[in-house]
XYZ file of C-alpha atoms in Angstrom:
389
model
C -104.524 -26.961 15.902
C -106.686 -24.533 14.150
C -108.648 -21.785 17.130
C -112.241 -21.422 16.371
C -114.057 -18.075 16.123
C -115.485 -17.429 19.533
C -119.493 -16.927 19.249
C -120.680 -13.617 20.574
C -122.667 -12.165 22.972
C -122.704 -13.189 26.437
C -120.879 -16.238 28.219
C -123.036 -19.642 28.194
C -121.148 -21.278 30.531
C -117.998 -19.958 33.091
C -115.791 -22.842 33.730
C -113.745 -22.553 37.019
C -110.636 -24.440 37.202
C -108.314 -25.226 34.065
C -107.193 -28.597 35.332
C -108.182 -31.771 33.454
C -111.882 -31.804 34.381
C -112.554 -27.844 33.371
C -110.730 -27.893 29.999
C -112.488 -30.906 28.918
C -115.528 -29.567 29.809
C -114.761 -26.107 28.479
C -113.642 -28.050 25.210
C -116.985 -30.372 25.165
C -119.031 -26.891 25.010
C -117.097 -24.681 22.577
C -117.277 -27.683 20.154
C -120.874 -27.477 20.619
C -120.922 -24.156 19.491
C -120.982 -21.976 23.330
C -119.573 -19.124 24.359
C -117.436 -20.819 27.103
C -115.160 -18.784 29.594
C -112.520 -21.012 31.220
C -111.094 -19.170 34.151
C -107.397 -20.918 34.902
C -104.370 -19.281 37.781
C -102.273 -19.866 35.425
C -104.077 -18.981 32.112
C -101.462 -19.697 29.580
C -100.833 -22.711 27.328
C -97.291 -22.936 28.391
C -96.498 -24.996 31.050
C -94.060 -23.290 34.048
C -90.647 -23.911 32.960
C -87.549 -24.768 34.934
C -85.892 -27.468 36.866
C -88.017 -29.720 38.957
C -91.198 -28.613 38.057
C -94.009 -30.944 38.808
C -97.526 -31.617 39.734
C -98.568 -34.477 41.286
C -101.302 -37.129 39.478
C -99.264 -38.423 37.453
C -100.833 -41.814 36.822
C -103.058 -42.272 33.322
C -104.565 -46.121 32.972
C -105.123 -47.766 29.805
C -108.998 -46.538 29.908
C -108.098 -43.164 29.086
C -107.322 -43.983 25.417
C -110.456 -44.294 23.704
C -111.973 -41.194 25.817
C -108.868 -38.992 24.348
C -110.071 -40.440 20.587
C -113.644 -39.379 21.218
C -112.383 -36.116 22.611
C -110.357 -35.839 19.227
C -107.231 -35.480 21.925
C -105.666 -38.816 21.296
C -103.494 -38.086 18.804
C -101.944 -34.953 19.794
C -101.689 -36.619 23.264
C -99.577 -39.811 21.593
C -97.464 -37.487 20.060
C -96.230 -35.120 23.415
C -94.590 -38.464 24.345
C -95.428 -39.068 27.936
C -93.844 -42.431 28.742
C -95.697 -45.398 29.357
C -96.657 -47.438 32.096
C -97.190 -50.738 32.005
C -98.456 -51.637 34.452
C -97.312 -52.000 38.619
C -95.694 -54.260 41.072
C -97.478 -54.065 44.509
C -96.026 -55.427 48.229
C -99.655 -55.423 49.432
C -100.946 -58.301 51.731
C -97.868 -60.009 51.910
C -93.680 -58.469 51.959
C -93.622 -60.611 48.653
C -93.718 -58.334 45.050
C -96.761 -59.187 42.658
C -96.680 -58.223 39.464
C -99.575 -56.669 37.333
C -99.104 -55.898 33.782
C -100.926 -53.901 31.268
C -100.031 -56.645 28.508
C -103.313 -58.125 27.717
C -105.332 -54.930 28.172
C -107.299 -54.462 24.978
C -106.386 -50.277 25.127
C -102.569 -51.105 25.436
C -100.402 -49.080 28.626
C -101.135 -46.449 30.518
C -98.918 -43.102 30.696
C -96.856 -42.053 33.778
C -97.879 -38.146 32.784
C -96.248 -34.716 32.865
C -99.001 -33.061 34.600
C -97.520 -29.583 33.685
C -97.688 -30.203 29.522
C -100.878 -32.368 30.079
C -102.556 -30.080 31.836
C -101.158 -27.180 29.630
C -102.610 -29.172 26.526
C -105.637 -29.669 27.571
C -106.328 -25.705 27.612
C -104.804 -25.052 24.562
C -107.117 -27.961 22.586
C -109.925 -25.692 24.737
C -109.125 -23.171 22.970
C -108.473 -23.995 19.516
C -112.226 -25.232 19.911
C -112.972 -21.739 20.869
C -113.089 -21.665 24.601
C -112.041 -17.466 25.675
C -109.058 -18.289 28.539
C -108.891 -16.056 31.010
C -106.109 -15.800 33.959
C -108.589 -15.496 37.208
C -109.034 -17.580 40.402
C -112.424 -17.450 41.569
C -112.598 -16.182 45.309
C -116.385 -16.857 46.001
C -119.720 -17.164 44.716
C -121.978 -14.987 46.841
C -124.398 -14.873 44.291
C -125.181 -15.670 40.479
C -121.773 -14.200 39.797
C -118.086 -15.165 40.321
C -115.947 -13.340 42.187
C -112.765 -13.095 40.590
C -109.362 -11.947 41.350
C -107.926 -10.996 36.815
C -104.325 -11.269 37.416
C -103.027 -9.673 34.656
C -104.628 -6.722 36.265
C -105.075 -7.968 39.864
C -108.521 -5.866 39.915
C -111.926 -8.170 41.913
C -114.315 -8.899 39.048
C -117.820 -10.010 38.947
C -118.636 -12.735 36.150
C -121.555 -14.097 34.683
C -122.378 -17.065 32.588
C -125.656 -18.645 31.629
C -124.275 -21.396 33.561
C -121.311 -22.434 35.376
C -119.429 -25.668 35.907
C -117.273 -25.994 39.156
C -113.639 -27.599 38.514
C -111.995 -25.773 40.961
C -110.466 -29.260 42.453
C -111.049 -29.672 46.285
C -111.342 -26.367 47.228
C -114.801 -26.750 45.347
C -115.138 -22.975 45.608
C -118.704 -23.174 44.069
C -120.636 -26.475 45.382
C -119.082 -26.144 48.803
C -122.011 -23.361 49.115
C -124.613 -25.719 47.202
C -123.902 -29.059 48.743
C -122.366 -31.310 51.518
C -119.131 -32.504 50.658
C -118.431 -35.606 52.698
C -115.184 -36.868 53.671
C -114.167 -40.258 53.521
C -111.256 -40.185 55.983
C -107.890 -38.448 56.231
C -105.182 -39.248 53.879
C -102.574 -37.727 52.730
C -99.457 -37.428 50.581
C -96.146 -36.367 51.445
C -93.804 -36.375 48.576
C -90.481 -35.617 46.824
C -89.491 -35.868 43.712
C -85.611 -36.596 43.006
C -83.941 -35.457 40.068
C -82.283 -36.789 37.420
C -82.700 -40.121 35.968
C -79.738 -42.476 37.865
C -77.766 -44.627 35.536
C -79.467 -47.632 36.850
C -83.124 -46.840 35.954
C -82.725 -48.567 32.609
C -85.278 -47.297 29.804
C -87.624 -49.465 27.740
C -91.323 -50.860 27.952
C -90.508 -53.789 29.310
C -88.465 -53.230 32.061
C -89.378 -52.127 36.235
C -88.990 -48.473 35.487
C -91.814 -48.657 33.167
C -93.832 -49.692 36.455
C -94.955 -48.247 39.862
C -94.178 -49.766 42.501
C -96.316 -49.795 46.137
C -95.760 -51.042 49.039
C -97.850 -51.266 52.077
C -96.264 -50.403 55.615
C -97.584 -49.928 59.276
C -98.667 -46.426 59.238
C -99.397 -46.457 55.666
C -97.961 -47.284 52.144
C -95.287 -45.886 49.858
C -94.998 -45.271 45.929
C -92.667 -44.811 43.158
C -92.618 -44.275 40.217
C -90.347 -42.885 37.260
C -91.794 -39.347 35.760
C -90.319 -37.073 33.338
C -88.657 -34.571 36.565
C -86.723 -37.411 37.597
C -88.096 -40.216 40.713
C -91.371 -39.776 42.530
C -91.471 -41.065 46.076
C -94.819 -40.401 47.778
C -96.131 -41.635 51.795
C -100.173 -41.796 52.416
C -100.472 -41.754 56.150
C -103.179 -39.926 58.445
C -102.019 -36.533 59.621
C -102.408 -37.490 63.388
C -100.046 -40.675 62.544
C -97.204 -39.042 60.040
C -93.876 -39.000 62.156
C -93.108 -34.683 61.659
C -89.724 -35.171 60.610
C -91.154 -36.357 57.311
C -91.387 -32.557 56.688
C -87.628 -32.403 56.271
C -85.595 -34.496 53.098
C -83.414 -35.677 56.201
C -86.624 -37.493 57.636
C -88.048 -38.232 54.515
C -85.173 -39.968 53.243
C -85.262 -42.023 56.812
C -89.066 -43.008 55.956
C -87.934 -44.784 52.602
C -84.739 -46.832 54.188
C -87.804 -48.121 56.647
C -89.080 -49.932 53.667
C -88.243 -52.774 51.404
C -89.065 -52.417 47.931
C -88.893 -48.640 47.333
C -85.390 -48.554 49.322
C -83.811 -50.700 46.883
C -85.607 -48.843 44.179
C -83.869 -46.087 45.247
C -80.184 -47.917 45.557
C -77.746 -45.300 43.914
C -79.536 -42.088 44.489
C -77.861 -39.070 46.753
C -79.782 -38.502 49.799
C -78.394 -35.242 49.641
C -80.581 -34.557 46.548
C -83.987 -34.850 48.109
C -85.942 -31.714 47.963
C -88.252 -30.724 50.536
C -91.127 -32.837 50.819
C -94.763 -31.150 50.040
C -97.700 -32.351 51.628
C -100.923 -32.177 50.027
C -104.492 -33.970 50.550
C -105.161 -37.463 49.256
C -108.430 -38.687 50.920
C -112.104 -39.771 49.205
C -114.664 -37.034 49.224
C -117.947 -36.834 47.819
C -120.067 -33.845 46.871
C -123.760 -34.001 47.251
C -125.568 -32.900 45.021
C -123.154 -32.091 42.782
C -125.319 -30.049 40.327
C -127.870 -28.253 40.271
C -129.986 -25.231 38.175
C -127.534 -23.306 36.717
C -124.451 -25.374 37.598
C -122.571 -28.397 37.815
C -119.294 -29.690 39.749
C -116.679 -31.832 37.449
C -113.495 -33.252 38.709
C -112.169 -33.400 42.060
C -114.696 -30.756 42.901
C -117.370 -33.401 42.417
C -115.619 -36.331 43.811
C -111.825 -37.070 44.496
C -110.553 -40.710 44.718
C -108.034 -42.046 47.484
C -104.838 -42.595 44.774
C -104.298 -46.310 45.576
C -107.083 -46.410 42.321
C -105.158 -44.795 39.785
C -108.096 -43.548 38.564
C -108.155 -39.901 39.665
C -107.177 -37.940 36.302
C -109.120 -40.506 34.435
C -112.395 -39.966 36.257
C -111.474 -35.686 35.748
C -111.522 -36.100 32.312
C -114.776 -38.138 32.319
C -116.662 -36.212 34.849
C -115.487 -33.456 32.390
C -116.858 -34.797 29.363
C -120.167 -35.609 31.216
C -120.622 -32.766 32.348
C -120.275 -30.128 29.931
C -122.228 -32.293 27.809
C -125.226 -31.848 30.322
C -124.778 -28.176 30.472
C -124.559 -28.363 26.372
C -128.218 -30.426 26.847
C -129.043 -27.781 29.399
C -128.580 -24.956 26.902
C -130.377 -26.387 24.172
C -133.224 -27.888 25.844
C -133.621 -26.109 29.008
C -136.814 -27.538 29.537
C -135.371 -30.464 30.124
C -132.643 -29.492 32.524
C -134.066 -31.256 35.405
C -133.132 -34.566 32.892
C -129.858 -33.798 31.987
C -128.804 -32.939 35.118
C -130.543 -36.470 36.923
C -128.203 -38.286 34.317
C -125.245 -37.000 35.148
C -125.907 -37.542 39.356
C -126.624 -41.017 37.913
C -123.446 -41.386 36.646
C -121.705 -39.932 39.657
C -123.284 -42.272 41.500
C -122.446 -45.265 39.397
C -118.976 -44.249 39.457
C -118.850 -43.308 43.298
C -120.394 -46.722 44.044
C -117.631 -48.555 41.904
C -115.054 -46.772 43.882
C -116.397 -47.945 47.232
C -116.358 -51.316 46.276
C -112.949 -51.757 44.595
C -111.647 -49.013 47.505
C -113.182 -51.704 50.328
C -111.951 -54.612 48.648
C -108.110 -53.082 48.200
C -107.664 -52.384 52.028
C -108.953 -55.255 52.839
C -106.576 -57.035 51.460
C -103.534 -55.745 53.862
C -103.931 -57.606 56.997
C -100.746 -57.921 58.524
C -101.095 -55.152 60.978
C -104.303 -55.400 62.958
C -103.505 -53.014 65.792
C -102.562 -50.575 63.259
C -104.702 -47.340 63.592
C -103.867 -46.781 59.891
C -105.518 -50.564 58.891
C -108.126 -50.572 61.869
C -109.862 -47.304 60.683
C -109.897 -48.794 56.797
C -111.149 -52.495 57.981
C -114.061 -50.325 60.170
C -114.959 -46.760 59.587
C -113.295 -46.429 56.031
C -114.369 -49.688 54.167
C -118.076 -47.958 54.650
C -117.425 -44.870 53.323
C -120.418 -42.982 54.825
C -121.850 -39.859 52.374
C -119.772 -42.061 49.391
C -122.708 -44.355 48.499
């Protein structure tokens, strides 16, 4: 992958947050010829190395394929090897497993991702298009600047861009101070990945381990599926309702012989070999408006899907694409700014409203616990999804 020449002069766009959503949209503006800053923790191509490593998001549908062609990603994506998915087995409205296969979809599987190397080659196609990387975390926004902590040097820096795009994932660090970011309820994920790959899991396209698996319980639901640091269990509960010893791998490991399918998913692994679990957020949330003169949220930052969709790091990389394309438009037409930006709070919306109905639809399907605070709150309050629409 050949780097571009960066153009000179001053920055037309700062891009906060070199996760999916930011290095797509960093890439869709150097390739339109901008001076593009793209301002990552981590800053370097490379993913972190050692044993165990992992980021969670891990789930890329079918859909993803012909954005990664038109990104001119697809091939160099196809070749890092991520293994497929093909599809996932559910125990959701009933203790019975239902399959559902990625066989007949016209784009082929999905990938069960390496965040790390995804997200590490993302930046690096950024930046063969000519994107300037740059190892900050933005601390505020107080003004027209960034404040930024450079930690190669660990000085406080002020930065400036013609316009910036906020990808700074749910710590929205930028719109928080533009817009109203509502909530769509409490979830979140506790979750441990095991190592190794147990001589059981069996390898191949066609087999379980090519699948995840849910499974819907009384406080919550369970997943799991294979990824390339060994066996991904995860819980989505409410905070108020998570038992507390699921913060040890004792009390984790007692959470997963409570259920059906992902115990015997699990038959052969060493309870002794569960890490501690991490805990990290996993509700809807919506940010309104999410752009605005001079900047745009992509990403999480903009909105952030409940992970029973699967859609998550797909709708990063096209709120991404969207919207450094309407900064691009921006830039070369700002005259029409106020159009540009309308279109892409269209599409937000288009996409937000999808969510709610398919999100509604989902958890109303699990009806075997009615006096379940977990179920009540998603048949009632949740199903609504007030500031979503």
């Amino acid at each position: 992958m050949t780097t571009r020449p960066r153009p000179p002069g001053p920055a037309d766009a700062v891009v906060a947050g070199g996760g999916p959503a930011g290095s797509v949209a960093a890439l869709v503006l150097a390739s339109a010829g901008r001076r593009v800053l793209l301002l990552d923790a981590g800053g370097h191509p490379a993913p972190p190395a050692g044993p165990g490593a992992f980021k969670i998001g891990e789930s890329l549908p079918p859909a993803a394929r012909p954005l990664l062609r038109d990104l001119g990603l697809l091939e160099g994506f196809l070749a890092a090897g991520h293994p497929a998915s093909t599809g996932t087995y559910s125990a959701w409205g009933s203790p019975a497993l239902h399959g559902s296969s990625h066989l007949f979809d016209p784009n082929g599987h999905g990938w069960h991702l390496d965040r790390l190397r995804f997200d590490a080659f993302l930046r690096d196609a950024a930046v063969a298009a000519g994107a300037e990387l740059r190892r900050a975390t933005v601390l505020a926004q107080p003004g027209e600047g960034l404040i930024v902590r450079e930690h190669d040097t660990g000085t406080v820096a002020e930065l400036r861009g013609r316009w910036t795009v906020d990808a700074t994932g749910r710590r929205c660090v930028i719109g928080r101070r533009r817009g109203r970011r509502h909530r769509q309820d409490r979830l979140v994920a506790v979750y441990a990945v095991l190592p190794g790959r147990h001589p059981a899991d069996r390898a191949g396209p066609e087999d379980a381990e090519a699948r995840t698996l849910v499974e819907a319980a009384p406080d919550g639901w369970w997943y799991t599926t294979r990824v390339p640091a060994g066996r991904l269990v995860a819980h989505l509960t409410d905070p108020d309702l998570a038992d507390p010893s699921l913060r040890t791998p004792q009390g984790f490991w007692r959470g997963i012989t409570r259920t059906d399918h992902v115990r015997r998913r699990l038959d052969g692994y060493d309870p002794a070999t569960t890490p501690v679990p991490r805990w990290t957020p996993a509700h809807g949330v919506r940010l309104g408006p999410a752009a605005g003169p001079g900047w745009v949220a992509a990403g999480d930052a903009a909105l952030a899907f409940d992970p029973l969709s699967s859609q998550g790091i797909l709708t990063a990389l096209l709120t991404g694409a969207r919207a450094g394309q309407a900064v691009a438009a921006c830039l070369a037409a700002p005259g029409r700014a106020a159009h540009a930006l309308a279109d892409y709070t269209a599409f937000l919306d288009g996409v937000a409203d999808a969510y709610r109905r398919n999100h509604a639809y989902a958890y109303d399907q699990e009806r075997r616990w009615p006096l379940s605070p977990f179920w009540q709150r998603r048949r009632t309050g949740g199903a609504s999804l007030p500031g979503i629409a």
